[in-house]
XYZ file of C-alpha atoms in Angstrom:
122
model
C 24.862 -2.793 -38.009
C 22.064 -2.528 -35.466
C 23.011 -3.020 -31.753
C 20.174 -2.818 -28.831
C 22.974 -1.765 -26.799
C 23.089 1.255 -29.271
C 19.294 1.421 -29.867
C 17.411 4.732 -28.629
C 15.065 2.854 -26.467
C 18.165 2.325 -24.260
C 18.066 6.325 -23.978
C 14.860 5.834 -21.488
C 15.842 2.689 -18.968
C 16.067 4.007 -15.816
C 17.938 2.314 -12.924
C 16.184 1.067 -9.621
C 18.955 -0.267 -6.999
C 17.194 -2.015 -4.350
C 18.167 -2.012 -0.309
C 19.819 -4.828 1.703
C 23.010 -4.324 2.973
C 25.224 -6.170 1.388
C 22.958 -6.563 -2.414
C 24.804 -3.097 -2.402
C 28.117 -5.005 -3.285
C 26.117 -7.353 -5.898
C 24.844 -3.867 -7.172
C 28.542 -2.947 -7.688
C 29.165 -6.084 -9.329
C 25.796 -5.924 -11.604
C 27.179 -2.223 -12.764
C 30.633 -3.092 -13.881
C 28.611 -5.947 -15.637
C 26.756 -3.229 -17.427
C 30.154 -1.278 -18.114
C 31.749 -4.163 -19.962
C 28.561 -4.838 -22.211
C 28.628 -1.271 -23.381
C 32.211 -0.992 -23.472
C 33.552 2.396 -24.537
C 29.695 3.998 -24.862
C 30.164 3.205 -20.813
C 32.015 7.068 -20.913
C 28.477 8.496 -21.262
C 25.640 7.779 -18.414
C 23.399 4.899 -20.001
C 20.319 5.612 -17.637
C 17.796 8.099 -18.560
C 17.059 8.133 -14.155
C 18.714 6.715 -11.604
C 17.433 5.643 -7.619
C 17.494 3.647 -5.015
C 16.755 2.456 -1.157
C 18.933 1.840 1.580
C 22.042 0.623 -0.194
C 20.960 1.427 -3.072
C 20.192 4.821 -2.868
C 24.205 5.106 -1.777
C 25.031 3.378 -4.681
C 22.583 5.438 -7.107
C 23.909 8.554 -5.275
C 27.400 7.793 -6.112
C 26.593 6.590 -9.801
C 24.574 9.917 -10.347
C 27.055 11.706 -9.000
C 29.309 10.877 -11.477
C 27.349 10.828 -14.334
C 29.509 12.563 -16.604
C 31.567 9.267 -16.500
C 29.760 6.296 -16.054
C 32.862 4.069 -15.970
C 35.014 5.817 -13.499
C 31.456 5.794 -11.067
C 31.182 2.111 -11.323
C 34.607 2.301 -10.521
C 34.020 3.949 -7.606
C 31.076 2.069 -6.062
C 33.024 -0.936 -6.629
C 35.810 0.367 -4.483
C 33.315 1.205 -1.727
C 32.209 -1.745 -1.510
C 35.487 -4.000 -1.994
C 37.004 -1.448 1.235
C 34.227 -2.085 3.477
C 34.248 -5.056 6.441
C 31.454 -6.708 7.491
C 31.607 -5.514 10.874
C 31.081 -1.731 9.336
C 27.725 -3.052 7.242
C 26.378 -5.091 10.163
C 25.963 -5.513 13.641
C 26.878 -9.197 14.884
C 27.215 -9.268 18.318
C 25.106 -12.052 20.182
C 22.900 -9.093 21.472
C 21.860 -7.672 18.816
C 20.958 -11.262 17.327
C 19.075 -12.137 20.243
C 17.020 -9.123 19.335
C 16.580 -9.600 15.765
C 15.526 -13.329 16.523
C 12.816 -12.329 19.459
C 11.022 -9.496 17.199
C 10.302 -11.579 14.431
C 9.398 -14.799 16.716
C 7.279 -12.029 18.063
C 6.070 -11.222 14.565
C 5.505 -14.346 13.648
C 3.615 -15.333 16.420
C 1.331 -12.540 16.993
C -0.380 -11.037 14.149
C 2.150 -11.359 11.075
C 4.577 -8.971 10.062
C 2.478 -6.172 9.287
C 1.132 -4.155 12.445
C -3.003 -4.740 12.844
C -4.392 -1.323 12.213
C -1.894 -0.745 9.915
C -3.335 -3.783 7.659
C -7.012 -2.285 8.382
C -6.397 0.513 6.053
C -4.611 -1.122 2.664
């Protein structure tokens, strides 16, 4: 019986974990997801690459890491993130908000998000 889950093409999918704080936790989430679906062909690493930014690069980090078991790194990443507090991920105090909100009022306001002279060269 055919199964895409068990079809060669899923030999080259390669995993891109974006950045954002906390998407790291949905990333966790997303990968036990994943381990379910392939159930016990979850023992071998289902991802031909793995990387990431920011959060995800932790994440892809950890799941490389342990690519010899693919379940027990999802387990892992899922631990991470069930552990952490917000106050570890983020910052916030009214100062720092304050900040945040002024630089992209600023942003906003004067010229867009992207820098000028950086924009004069894409």
């Amino acid at each position: 019986m055919y199964s895409p889950l068990t079809s060669p093409l899923l030999s080259h999918i390669s995993l891109v974990l974006t950045g954002g704080g906390s998407r790291g936790a949905y990333q966790a989430g997303a990968l036990r997801g994943i381990a379910e679906v392939l159930g016990p062909s979850a023992d071998s690493f289902p991802f031909s690459s793995v990387c990431g930014v920011s959060a995800g690069a932790i994440n892809a980090a950890y799941i490389a890491s342990r690519s010899h078991e693919f379940r027990e790194g999802v387990a892992g990443v899922c631990q991470l993130w069930g552990e952490l507090k917000s106050d570890e991920i983020l910052k916030d105090d009214l100062v720092t908000m304050v900040t945040f909100a002024a630089r992209w009022a600023r942003d906003l306001t004067f010229g867009g998000l992207v820098h000028g002279s950086r924009a004069n060269h894409l």
